Coordinates of C-alpha atoms in Angstrom, one line a residue:
M68 CA -29.0 -76.8 -28.1
I69 CA -32.7 -76.8 -27.8
V70 CA -34.5 -73.5 -26.9
S71 CA -38.0 -73.7 -25.6
L72 CA -40.8 -71.6 -27.0
S73 CA -41.6 -70.4 -23.5
Y74 CA -38.0 -69.1 -23.1
V75 CA -38.2 -67.2 -26.4
S76 CA -41.6 -65.8 -25.4
A77 CA -40.2 -64.6 -22.2
L78 CA -37.4 -62.8 -24.0
F79 CA -39.9 -61.1 -26.3
Q80 CA -41.9 -60.0 -23.3
L81 CA -38.8 -58.6 -21.6
A82 CA -37.9 -56.7 -24.7
S83 CA -41.3 -55.2 -25.1
A84 CA -41.2 -54.0 -21.5
V85 CA -37.9 -52.1 -22.1
S86 CA -38.3 -48.3 -22.3
L87 CA -35.7 -46.3 -24.2
S88 CA -35.8 -42.6 -25.0
S89 CA -33.5 -39.8 -25.8
T90 CA -32.9 -37.0 -23.2
G91 CA -31.0 -34.9 -25.7
S92 CA -27.2 -34.5 -26.2
T93 CA -24.3 -32.3 -25.3
L94 CA -22.0 -30.8 -27.9
N95 CA -19.0 -28.5 -27.9
L96 CA -18.9 -25.8 -30.5
N97 CA -15.7 -23.6 -30.6
D98 CA -15.0 -25.0 -27.1
I99 CA -18.3 -23.8 -25.7
P100 CA -20.6 -26.6 -24.3
Y101 CA -24.2 -26.8 -25.4
Y102 CA -27.2 -29.0 -24.5
V103 CA -29.4 -30.0 -27.5
P104 CA -32.9 -31.1 -26.4
A105 CA -34.4 -34.3 -27.7
I106 CA -37.5 -32.5 -29.2
P107 CA -36.9 -30.2 -32.1
F108 CA -38.3 -26.6 -32.1
V109 CA -39.6 -27.1 -35.6
T110 CA -39.1 -29.5 -38.5
L111 CA -38.5 -28.1 -41.9
P112 CA -38.5 -29.8 -45.3
N113 CA -35.6 -29.9 -47.8
L114 CA -32.5 -29.3 -45.6
A115 CA -30.6 -32.1 -47.4
S116 CA -28.2 -29.5 -48.9
I117 CA -26.6 -28.9 -45.5
S118 CA -25.6 -32.6 -45.1
N119 CA -22.0 -31.8 -46.2
V120 CA -21.5 -29.1 -43.6
V121 CA -19.4 -29.8 -40.5
S122 CA -21.5 -31.8 -38.0
A123 CA -21.4 -33.8 -34.8
S124 CA -23.8 -36.7 -34.1
G125 CA -25.6 -35.7 -37.2
L126 CA -26.3 -32.1 -36.0
I127 CA -25.1 -29.1 -37.9
P128 CA -24.7 -25.6 -36.3
V129 CA -26.7 -23.1 -38.2
T130 CA -28.0 -19.5 -37.8
V131 CA -31.6 -18.6 -38.6
I132 CA -32.4 -15.1 -39.7
G133 CA -36.1 -14.7 -39.1
G134 CA -38.6 -13.1 -36.8
S135 CA -37.8 -9.4 -36.4
T136 CA -34.6 -9.6 -38.5
A137 CA -36.2 -11.5 -41.4
N138 CA -36.2 -8.4 -43.6
V139 CA -32.8 -7.1 -42.5
S140 CA -30.1 -7.3 -45.2
F141 CA -27.0 -9.2 -44.2
T142 CA -24.4 -9.8 -46.9
T143 CA -21.3 -10.7 -44.9
N144 CA -20.5 -12.8 -41.9
Q145 CA -19.1 -9.7 -40.3
Q146 CA -22.4 -8.0 -40.5
L147 CA -24.2 -10.9 -38.9
T148 CA -21.5 -11.2 -36.2
A149 CA -22.0 -7.5 -35.4
A150 CA -25.7 -8.0 -35.1
F151 CA -25.8 -11.2 -33.1
G152 CA -22.4 -11.1 -31.3
Y153 CA -23.8 -9.6 -28.1
D154 CA -25.7 -12.8 -27.4
D155 CA -23.7 -15.2 -25.1
V156 CA -25.2 -18.3 -26.7
W157 CA -24.5 -17.6 -30.4
N158 CA -21.0 -17.8 -31.6
E159 CA -19.4 -17.7 -35.1
G160 CA -19.4 -21.5 -35.2
F161 CA -23.1 -21.2 -36.0
L162 CA -22.2 -19.6 -39.3
A163 CA -21.6 -23.0 -40.9
A164 CA -24.9 -22.4 -42.6
V165 CA -27.4 -19.5 -42.6
L166 CA -31.1 -20.2 -43.0
I167 CA -33.0 -17.1 -44.0
Q168 CA -36.8 -17.1 -43.7
S169 CA -38.4 -14.4 -45.7
G170 CA -41.0 -13.9 -48.3
S171 CA -38.5 -13.5 -51.2
S172 CA -38.0 -16.3 -53.6
S173 CA -34.2 -16.3 -53.4
I174 CA -31.4 -15.0 -51.2
A175 CA -27.9 -14.4 -52.6
P176 CA -25.0 -16.2 -50.9
F177 CA -23.0 -14.2 -48.5
S178 CA -20.2 -12.4 -50.4
N179 CA -16.6 -13.4 -49.8
S180 CA -17.8 -16.3 -47.5
S181 CA -17.9 -20.0 -47.5
T182 CA -21.1 -19.9 -45.5
L183 CA -23.9 -21.9 -47.0
T184 CA -27.0 -19.7 -47.4
I185 CA -30.4 -21.3 -47.7
N186 CA -33.7 -19.5 -48.3
L187 CA -36.7 -20.7 -46.4
P188 CA -39.9 -19.1 -47.8
T189 CA -42.5 -18.5 -45.2
N190 CA -45.5 -19.7 -47.3
G191 CA -47.8 -18.5 -44.6
S192 CA -46.0 -20.5 -41.8
S193 CA -45.0 -18.9 -38.6
I194 CA -41.7 -17.0 -38.4
I195 CA -38.8 -18.9 -36.8
P196 CA -37.0 -16.7 -34.2
S197 CA -33.6 -15.6 -35.2
G198 CA -30.6 -17.1 -33.5
P199 CA -28.4 -20.2 -33.1
Y200 CA -29.8 -23.7 -33.9
F201 CA -28.5 -27.2 -34.5
A202 CA -30.1 -28.8 -37.5
S203 CA -30.3 -32.2 -38.9
S204 CA -30.3 -33.0 -42.7
S205 CA -33.9 -34.3 -42.3
G206 CA -35.0 -30.8 -41.3
A207 CA -35.2 -30.9 -37.6
L208 CA -34.2 -27.5 -35.9
F209 CA -33.2 -27.6 -32.3
Q210 CA -32.8 -24.6 -30.0
P211 CA -29.6 -25.3 -27.9
L212 CA -28.9 -24.2 -24.4
R213 CA -25.5 -22.9 -23.6
L214 CA -24.1 -24.7 -20.5
Y215 CA -22.5 -22.7 -17.7
S216 CA -20.8 -24.0 -14.6
D217 CA -22.5 -23.3 -11.3
F218 CA -19.2 -22.7 -9.6
A219 CA -20.7 -20.8 -6.8
G220 CA -22.9 -23.7 -5.8
A221 CA -26.0 -21.6 -6.0
F222 CA -28.4 -24.0 -7.7
T223 CA -30.1 -27.1 -6.4
Q224 CA -31.6 -28.1 -9.7
P225 CA -31.0 -26.6 -13.2
V226 CA -34.2 -27.2 -15.3
I227 CA -35.4 -27.2 -18.8
S228 CA -38.9 -26.5 -20.1
A229 CA -41.0 -29.6 -20.9
P230 CA -44.3 -30.0 -22.8
N231 CA -47.6 -28.7 -21.4
G232 CA -46.1 -25.9 -19.4
T233 CA -44.1 -28.2 -17.1
Y234 CA -40.3 -28.5 -16.4
A235 CA -37.8 -31.2 -16.0
P236 CA -34.3 -31.5 -14.5
L237 CA -31.6 -30.6 -17.0
P238 CA -30.0 -33.9 -18.2
A239 CA -26.6 -32.4 -18.9
A240 CA -23.3 -31.8 -17.3
I241 CA -20.0 -30.2 -18.0
A242 CA -16.5 -30.8 -16.6
G243 CA -16.0 -29.4 -13.1
I244 CA -15.7 -30.3 -9.5
Q245 CA -19.2 -30.4 -7.9
S246 CA -20.4 -27.8 -10.4
P247 CA -23.7 -28.7 -12.1
A248 CA -24.4 -27.3 -15.5
V249 CA -27.0 -24.6 -16.0
G250 CA -28.5 -24.2 -19.4
V251 CA -29.6 -20.8 -20.8
P252 CA -31.3 -20.1 -24.2
S253 CA -30.3 -17.5 -26.7
R254 CA -31.5 -14.0 -26.0
L255 CA -32.0 -13.7 -29.8
Y256 CA -35.1 -15.8 -29.6
Y257 CA -37.1 -13.3 -27.6
T258 CA -38.5 -9.8 -28.1
P259 CA -40.1 -8.0 -25.2
S260 CA -43.6 -6.7 -25.7
A261 CA -46.5 -5.3 -23.8
S262 CA -47.8 -8.7 -23.1
K263 CA -44.3 -10.3 -22.6
P264 CA -42.3 -7.6 -20.8
L265 CA -39.9 -10.2 -19.4
A266 CA -39.4 -12.1 -22.7
G267 CA -36.1 -13.9 -22.5
V268 CA -35.3 -12.8 -18.9
R269 CA -33.4 -15.7 -17.3
L270 CA -34.8 -16.5 -13.9
G271 CA -33.6 -18.5 -10.9
V272 CA -36.3 -19.6 -8.4
K273 CA -35.7 -20.2 -4.7
D274 CA -36.2 -23.8 -3.9
I275 CA -39.2 -23.3 -1.7
Y276 CA -41.4 -22.4 -4.7
D277 CA -43.1 -25.2 -6.6
V278 CA -42.3 -25.6 -10.3
A279 CA -44.5 -28.1 -12.2
G280 CA -42.6 -31.3 -13.0
V281 CA -39.7 -30.6 -10.6
K282 CA -39.2 -31.6 -7.0
T283 CA -38.9 -29.0 -4.2
S284 CA -36.3 -29.6 -1.6
N285 CA -36.8 -26.7 0.9
G286 CA -33.1 -27.2 1.5
N287 CA -33.6 -30.7 3.0
R288 CA -32.4 -34.0 1.4
A289 CA -35.1 -36.1 3.1
W290 CA -37.9 -33.8 1.9
Y291 CA -36.6 -33.9 -1.6
G292 CA -36.5 -37.6 -1.7
F293 CA -39.8 -38.2 0.1
Y294 CA -42.2 -36.0 -2.0
P295 CA -42.9 -36.3 -5.8
P296 CA -42.4 -33.5 -8.3
A297 CA -44.8 -30.6 -8.0
N298 CA -47.9 -30.9 -10.2
A299 CA -48.4 -27.1 -10.5
T300 CA -46.2 -24.0 -10.6
A301 CA -46.6 -21.5 -7.8
L302 CA -48.8 -18.5 -8.7
S303 CA -46.0 -16.0 -8.1
V304 CA -43.7 -17.9 -10.4
Q305 CA -46.3 -18.5 -13.1
R306 CA -47.0 -14.8 -13.3
L307 CA -43.3 -14.2 -14.2
V308 CA -43.4 -17.1 -16.8
D309 CA -46.6 -15.7 -18.3
A310 CA -44.7 -12.4 -18.7
G311 CA -42.0 -14.1 -20.7
A312 CA -39.4 -15.1 -18.0
V313 CA -37.4 -18.3 -18.6
I314 CA -36.8 -20.5 -15.6
V315 CA -33.3 -21.9 -15.8
G316 CA -33.2 -23.5 -12.4
K317 CA -34.1 -23.7 -8.7
V318 CA -31.6 -22.0 -6.4
K319 CA -30.6 -23.0 -2.9
T320 CA -32.4 -22.0 0.3
S321 CA -31.2 -22.4 3.8
Q322 CA -33.2 -25.2 5.3
F323 CA -36.9 -24.6 5.5
A324 CA -36.1 -20.9 4.9
N325 CA -34.7 -20.5 8.5
G326 CA -31.6 -18.4 9.0
E327 CA -28.3 -20.3 8.7
T328 CA -24.7 -19.3 8.5
A329 CA -22.3 -20.9 6.0
T330 CA -20.3 -23.9 7.3
A331 CA -21.6 -23.7 10.8
D332 CA -25.3 -24.5 10.1
W333 CA -25.5 -26.0 6.6
V334 CA -25.4 -29.8 6.8
D335 CA -27.6 -31.3 4.1
Y336 CA -26.3 -29.0 1.4
H337 CA -23.3 -26.8 1.1
S338 CA -23.9 -23.1 1.4
P339 CA -23.5 -21.1 -1.8
F340 CA -20.4 -18.9 -2.2
N341 CA -20.7 -15.2 -2.0
P342 CA -18.6 -13.9 -5.0
R343 CA -17.8 -10.5 -3.4
G344 CA -14.5 -9.7 -1.7
D345 CA -12.3 -12.7 -1.0
G346 CA -14.9 -15.2 -2.1
Y347 CA -15.2 -16.7 1.4
Q348 CA -17.8 -14.4 2.9
D349 CA -21.1 -15.7 4.2
P350 CA -23.9 -15.2 1.6
S351 CA -26.5 -14.6 4.2
S352 CA -29.8 -16.5 4.2
S353 CA -32.3 -17.8 3.6
S354 CA -32.4 -16.7 -0.1
S355 CA -28.7 -17.7 -0.2
G356 CA -28.7 -19.2 -3.7
S357 CA -30.7 -16.3 -5.0
G358 CA -28.1 -13.8 -3.8
A359 CA -25.0 -15.8 -4.8
A360 CA -26.4 -16.6 -8.2
A361 CA -27.3 -13.0 -9.0
G362 CA -24.0 -11.7 -7.7
S363 CA -21.9 -14.3 -9.5
Y364 CA -23.4 -14.9 -12.9
P365 CA -23.7 -12.2 -15.7
W366 CA -25.8 -14.8 -17.7
L367 CA -28.5 -14.8 -15.0
D368 CA -30.9 -11.7 -15.0
L369 CA -33.2 -12.2 -12.0
T370 CA -33.7 -14.4 -9.0
L371 CA -36.9 -14.9 -6.9
G372 CA -36.5 -15.1 -3.2
S373 CA -38.7 -14.9 -0.1
D374 CA -38.5 -12.6 2.9
T375 CA -40.0 -13.4 6.3
G376 CA -37.5 -11.8 8.6
G377 CA -34.8 -10.6 6.3
S378 CA -34.2 -13.5 3.8
I379 CA -34.1 -11.2 0.7
R380 CA -32.6 -8.2 2.3
G381 CA -29.6 -10.0 4.0
P382 CA -28.4 -11.6 0.8
S383 CA -29.0 -8.4 -1.2
Q384 CA -26.9 -6.4 1.3
D385 CA -24.1 -8.9 1.4
Q386 CA -23.9 -9.4 -2.4
G387 CA -24.6 -5.7 -3.3
L388 CA -27.9 -6.3 -5.2
F389 CA -31.2 -4.6 -5.6
G390 CA -33.6 -6.6 -3.4
N391 CA -37.1 -6.0 -2.1
R392 CA -39.2 -7.2 0.8
P393 CA -42.6 -6.2 -0.6
S394 CA -45.7 -5.0 1.2
H395 CA -47.2 -8.1 2.8
G396 CA -49.9 -9.7 0.7
L397 CA -49.0 -8.3 -2.7
V398 CA -49.0 -11.8 -4.2
E399 CA -50.7 -15.0 -3.1
L400 CA -48.1 -17.6 -1.9
T401 CA -49.9 -20.7 -3.1
G402 CA -47.4 -23.4 -3.9
V403 CA -44.7 -21.8 -1.6
M404 CA -43.4 -23.4 1.6
P405 CA -44.5 -21.3 4.5
L406 CA -42.5 -20.0 7.5
A407 CA -45.2 -17.8 8.9
P408 CA -48.0 -16.8 6.6
Q409 CA -48.6 -13.6 8.6
L410 CA -45.1 -12.5 7.6
D411 CA -44.1 -14.3 4.5
T412 CA -43.4 -12.3 1.3
A413 CA -42.1 -13.0 -2.3
G414 CA -39.5 -10.6 -3.8
F415 CA -36.6 -10.3 -6.1
L416 CA -32.8 -10.0 -6.1
T417 CA -31.2 -8.5 -9.2
R418 CA -28.3 -6.3 -10.4
D419 CA -30.6 -4.2 -12.7
P420 CA -33.3 -1.8 -11.3
V421 CA -35.1 -1.8 -14.6
I422 CA -35.5 -5.6 -14.7
W423 CA -36.4 -5.3 -11.0
S424 CA -39.3 -2.9 -11.6
T425 CA -40.5 -4.8 -14.7
A426 CA -40.6 -8.0 -12.8
A427 CA -42.5 -6.3 -10.0
K428 CA -45.2 -5.1 -12.4
A429 CA -45.6 -8.7 -13.7
M430 CA -45.8 -10.4 -10.3
Y431 CA -47.6 -7.8 -8.2
A432 CA -50.9 -7.4 -10.0
D433 CA -52.4 -3.9 -10.0
L434 CA -49.5 -2.3 -8.0
P435 CA -49.7 1.5 -8.3
F436 CA -46.6 3.3 -9.3
Y437 CA -46.1 6.9 -8.1
S438 CA -43.7 9.4 -9.6
E439 CA -44.1 12.3 -7.1
Y440 CA -42.0 11.8 -4.0
P441 CA -42.5 12.8 -0.4
K442 CA -40.6 15.7 1.1
R443 CA -40.3 14.0 4.5
L444 CA -37.2 11.9 4.8
Y445 CA -36.2 10.1 8.0
T446 CA -33.0 8.2 8.9
L447 CA -32.7 5.4 11.4
G448 CA -29.3 4.8 13.1
F449 CA -27.4 6.6 10.4
P450 CA -23.7 7.5 11.0
I451 CA -23.1 11.1 12.2
S452 CA -19.7 11.3 10.6
G453 CA -17.8 9.7 7.8
D454 CA -15.0 8.2 9.9
T455 CA -15.1 5.0 8.0
E456 CA -15.2 4.5 4.2
A457 CA -18.6 2.8 4.4
D458 CA -20.0 5.6 6.6
A459 CA -18.7 8.2 4.2
I460 CA -20.4 6.4 1.3
V461 CA -23.7 6.3 3.2
L462 CA -23.6 10.0 4.1
S463 CA -22.6 10.9 0.6
F464 CA -25.7 9.0 -0.8
L465 CA -27.9 10.7 1.8
G466 CA -26.7 14.2 0.7
K467 CA -27.4 13.4 -3.0
L468 CA -30.8 12.0 -2.1
E469 CA -31.6 15.2 -0.1
T470 CA -30.7 17.3 -3.1
F471 CA -32.7 15.1 -5.5
L472 CA -35.8 15.3 -3.2
S473 CA -35.2 19.0 -2.3
T474 CA -35.5 18.2 1.4
K475 CA -33.4 17.6 4.5
A476 CA -33.4 14.3 6.4
T477 CA -34.4 14.1 10.1
A478 CA -33.1 11.4 12.4
L479 CA -36.0 9.2 13.6
N480 CA -35.9 7.7 17.1
L481 CA -38.5 5.0 17.0
S482 CA -38.3 4.3 20.7
T483 CA -39.1 7.9 21.5
A484 CA -41.9 8.0 18.9
W485 CA -43.4 4.9 20.5
S486 CA -43.2 6.4 24.0
N487 CA -44.8 9.6 22.9
S488 CA -47.7 8.1 20.9
K489 CA -48.2 4.5 21.8
P490 CA -51.7 3.1 22.6
A491 CA -52.5 3.6 26.3
S492 CA -52.7 -0.1 27.0
A493 CA -49.6 -1.1 25.1
P494 CA -46.2 -2.0 26.8
A495 CA -43.8 0.8 27.6
T496 CA -41.2 -0.3 25.0
L497 CA -41.2 -1.9 21.6
T498 CA -38.9 -4.6 22.9
E499 CA -41.5 -5.5 25.5
L500 CA -44.2 -5.6 22.8
L501 CA -42.3 -7.5 20.1
N502 CA -39.4 -9.3 21.7
T503 CA -40.8 -12.8 21.1
T504 CA -43.4 -12.1 18.4
Y505 CA -41.3 -13.1 15.4
A506 CA -39.9 -16.2 17.1
I507 CA -43.4 -17.4 18.2
L508 CA -44.9 -16.9 14.8
I509 CA -42.2 -18.6 12.7
T510 CA -41.8 -21.6 15.1
K511 CA -45.4 -22.3 15.9
E512 CA -46.7 -21.8 12.3
Q513 CA -43.9 -23.8 10.6
T514 CA -44.2 -26.7 13.0
R515 CA -48.0 -26.8 12.4
L516 CA -47.9 -26.3 8.6
V517 CA -44.7 -28.0 7.6
R518 CA -43.0 -30.2 10.2
D519 CA -46.0 -32.0 11.8
P520 CA -47.6 -33.3 8.6
W521 CA -44.2 -34.2 7.1
F522 CA -43.0 -36.1 10.2
A523 CA -46.3 -38.0 10.4
A524 CA -46.2 -39.0 6.7
Y525 CA -42.5 -39.9 6.9
G526 CA -42.9 -41.9 10.0
A527 CA -45.8 -43.8 8.5
V528 CA -43.6 -45.0 5.6
Y529 CA -40.4 -45.6 7.5
D530 CA -41.6 -47.4 10.7
G531 CA -41.8 -44.4 12.9
R532 CA -38.4 -42.9 12.0
R533 CA -37.8 -39.2 11.9
P534 CA -36.0 -37.5 9.0
F535 CA -32.8 -35.4 9.5
V536 CA -33.2 -31.7 10.1
N537 CA -30.4 -29.1 10.2
P538 CA -29.6 -27.6 13.6
S539 CA -31.1 -24.2 13.0
P540 CA -34.7 -25.2 12.1
L541 CA -34.6 -28.0 14.6
T542 CA -33.6 -25.5 17.4
R543 CA -36.4 -23.2 16.4
W544 CA -39.0 -25.9 16.2
T545 CA -38.0 -27.3 19.6
F546 CA -38.6 -23.8 21.0
G547 CA -42.0 -23.7 19.4
D548 CA -42.9 -26.9 21.1
T549 CA -42.5 -25.2 24.5
I550 CA -45.0 -22.4 23.6
P551 CA -48.8 -22.9 23.9
A552 CA -50.9 -22.5 20.8
S553 CA -52.6 -19.5 22.4
A554 CA -49.3 -17.6 22.0
V555 CA -49.9 -17.3 18.3
T556 CA -53.0 -15.3 18.9
E557 CA -51.2 -13.0 21.2
A558 CA -48.2 -12.6 18.8
V559 CA -50.6 -11.6 16.0
A560 CA -52.3 -9.1 18.2
N561 CA -49.0 -7.5 19.2
K562 CA -48.0 -7.4 15.5
T563 CA -51.3 -5.7 14.7
I564 CA -50.8 -3.1 17.5
F565 CA -47.5 -2.1 16.0
Q566 CA -48.8 -2.2 12.4
D567 CA -51.7 0.1 13.3
W568 CA -49.5 2.5 15.3
Y569 CA -46.8 2.7 12.6
S570 CA -49.2 3.5 9.8
T571 CA -50.8 6.2 11.9
N572 CA -47.8 7.8 13.5
V573 CA -44.7 7.1 11.4
Q574 CA -45.4 6.3 7.7
R575 CA -48.9 7.3 6.6
N576 CA -50.5 6.8 3.2
D577 CA -50.8 9.9 1.0
S578 CA -53.0 10.5 -2.0
I579 CA -50.3 12.3 -4.0
T580 CA -47.1 10.5 -3.0
C581 CA -48.6 7.2 -1.7
S582 CA -46.3 7.4 1.4
D583 CA -46.0 10.7 3.3
S584 CA -42.3 9.8 4.1
L585 CA -39.4 7.7 3.3
V586 CA -37.3 6.0 6.0
L587 CA -33.7 5.0 5.4
Y588 CA -31.4 2.7 7.4
A589 CA -28.0 1.2 6.6
S590 CA -26.6 -2.2 7.5
A591 CA -23.1 -2.8 9.0
V592 CA -20.3 -3.4 6.5
E593 CA -18.0 -6.0 8.0
P594 CA -16.6 -9.4 6.9
V595 CA -18.4 -12.5 8.0
Y596 CA -16.0 -15.4 7.1
R597 CA -17.4 -18.7 6.2
N598 CA -14.4 -20.6 7.6
E599 CA -15.0 -19.5 11.2
Y600 CA -16.6 -21.8 13.8
L601 CA -19.6 -20.2 15.5
E602 CA -21.9 -20.8 18.4
P603 CA -24.9 -23.1 18.0
P604 CA -27.9 -21.6 16.4
R605 CA -30.3 -19.6 18.6
V606 CA -34.0 -18.6 18.5
P607 CA -34.3 -15.2 16.8
F608 CA -35.6 -13.0 19.6
E609 CA -35.4 -9.2 19.9
F610 CA -36.9 -6.3 17.9
S611 CA -34.6 -4.5 15.5
V612 CA -34.7 -2.0 12.6
G613 CA -34.9 -5.0 10.2
R614 CA -38.1 -6.1 11.8
I615 CA -40.0 -2.8 11.2
S616 CA -41.3 -3.8 7.8
V617 CA -41.9 -7.4 9.0
F618 CA -44.4 -6.1 11.6
S619 CA -45.7 -3.0 9.7
G620 CA -46.4 -4.9 6.5
G621 CA -44.7 -2.2 4.4
P622 CA -42.0 -2.4 1.7
D623 CA -38.3 -2.5 2.6
F624 CA -35.9 -2.2 -0.4
V625 CA -32.2 -2.7 -0.5
V626 CA -30.2 -0.4 -2.8
P627 CA -26.5 -0.8 -3.5
I628 CA -24.6 2.5 -3.3
G629 CA -20.9 1.6 -3.3
Q630 CA -18.2 -0.6 -1.8
A631 CA -15.7 -0.3 1.0
A632 CA -12.3 -1.8 1.5
Y633 CA -11.3 -4.3 4.2
N634 CA -8.2 -6.4 4.8
S635 CA -9.0 -10.0 4.2
T636 CA -7.7 -12.8 6.5
I637 CA -8.2 -15.2 3.5
T638 CA -6.2 -13.4 0.8
L639 CA -4.0 -11.2 3.1
H640 CA -5.0 -8.5 0.6
E641 CA -7.3 -5.5 0.4
E642 CA -10.7 -6.5 -0.9
F643 CA -14.1 -4.8 -1.1
L644 CA -17.5 -5.4 0.3
P645 CA -20.8 -3.8 -0.9
V646 CA -22.3 -0.8 0.9
T647 CA -26.1 -0.6 0.7
V648 CA -29.0 1.4 2.2
N649 CA -32.6 0.3 2.9
I650 CA -35.5 2.4 1.9
M651 CA -38.9 1.9 3.5
A652 CA -42.3 3.4 2.7
A653 CA -45.9 3.1 3.8
R654 CA -47.7 -0.2 3.1
G655 CA -48.7 -0.6 -0.5
C656 CA -46.2 2.0 -1.8
D657 CA -43.7 -0.4 -3.3
G658 CA -44.2 1.3 -6.7
L659 CA -43.0 4.6 -5.3
I660 CA -39.7 3.1 -4.3
F661 CA -39.3 1.2 -7.6
N662 CA -39.8 4.5 -9.5
L663 CA -37.5 6.4 -7.2
V664 CA -34.6 4.0 -7.6
Q665 CA -35.0 4.2 -11.4
D666 CA -35.0 8.0 -11.3
L667 CA -31.9 7.9 -9.0
Q668 CA -30.2 5.7 -11.6
A669 CA -31.1 8.1 -14.3
A670 CA -29.6 10.9 -12.2
G671 CA -26.4 9.0 -11.7
I672 CA -26.9 8.6 -7.9
V673 CA -27.2 4.8 -8.1
A674 CA -25.8 2.4 -10.7
T675 CA -26.4 -1.1 -12.0
S676 CA -24.3 -3.7 -10.1
L677 CA -22.2 -6.1 -12.1
A678 CA -21.6 -9.7 -11.4
G679 CA -18.1 -10.5 -10.1
Q680 CA -15.7 -9.9 -7.3
T681 CA -16.8 -6.3 -6.8
L682 CA -19.8 -4.3 -7.8
A683 CA -17.8 -3.1 -10.8
G684 CA -17.2 -6.7 -11.9
G685 CA -13.9 -8.5 -11.9
E686 CA -12.8 -12.1 -11.8
I687 CA -14.2 -13.9 -8.8
L688 CA -11.5 -15.3 -6.6
L689 CA -11.4 -19.1 -6.5
R690 CA -9.0 -20.4 -4.0
G691 CA -9.6 -24.0 -3.0

């Protein structure tokens, strides 16, 4: 057989064009799955002595004692387990070897232990954070991520950090049906500080926010496939990262942040599962993944959502979370898909009011925090008797709040207040003024800013074809096409009329308490099953209590206060749904509510929510 030189040359050229690189590996340690990145955290000399320790793929589980624990004396495995055992990433399998970084010349082996103990003198080098690592005998130390199943279907894309402040999709999976893996780092690596108050806080980001190196889907498959990864991280997200938060993934949004109901409206992606009650309740929208993830996963600390007309407040109410629609304009929304810039806001969903407030201080720059509270307390549409369990919980909370504030609540009738003090030229009712305002703004603005440029770019590439859009945004956009552009100017003017009237006549700014009053309202507590067929989506007309903050520009916070029983048609058993109240204040007085909620927690009036079937935790029901 004769082989030509040209053929050999072609083979060499082909080989030289091949690109091969490692994306990391997955390992199981004590039946817990881990992802080990391709790039080591640090490389140390002289680790050959660990080569005989148990390993897999050349990687050895080790525990590093360094950082703030470098000078703490551990002499037994039991002491180390007691100190590190709270961390969900570390486990006793990492005691195959212990690497101690300190200034001393030698460290005695652990007593009554087969653990190999190695001293790593600092010699002026930086301290390695304490915690679990996988090591190679050549000296490479890797910080692993523990892999968790996204059984609630809350994430669109788990991510890992990449060089130069960017991110990449997590290249790992674990066993499960349609359950992507989410990787989280050890909490032992992080120590909160004044400059990094969110150090180690695990963050899920709604998939309308850009994260550098990762694609944004906006809940639409065609959008995800059409556009490249983001080249910059949204300012709001970056502020959290700069404060130490760790992005673990992007979480689902209903399509283009429009309201959608589970099963009925979700086509491109499956709606996340609400963990509360029977496990088959609607999670609300549009920050659906943010709510489902925060309610389901104890390993996730904080999620970032958005609220234009209720997209943080709805999921917070349905999953029993602390959630906030902030005062409009508190943080710039560069790198965030718009619904209506005049109404869009960025806020949080979380189980813990302390993390909630800390995150707010990081993202909302220069937000004032007030610790003196107003004596004027209003209620909107509150029950007058505790005939139902939910109503009794609401009234009980109100009584405790009245005692805490040393005041008595007054029922507020917004319609009457408007009639008595409205501008002379304004319509007779708030419904007349604002019935179509929200619908006009979100449909006209999103078609102009999102749909039209996308359809044009997509059509230019695909011979005039139009991409698929779910029924809800499509219905709204179609309505927007019937409205003249001049309607936006009128809608903004009507919003401004309400905003000015509200800040003058209902909730005014105060130099001592920031807001001269607090306004409370409660949402209905009733099951919304995801297995029921519903009517086609409609355009969101009408003015309601949930639209007050949308048009006033003020803060509207959800606070979980208990849970009420219902008889599930799914389990044929008594289950529980969260009970929440909303607290509103004058525009710019978000810090007042954050402080109030923390003080109410300290007084035992509100409590941290737990992840699980109920606000007190418990195994989430999986039936199907």
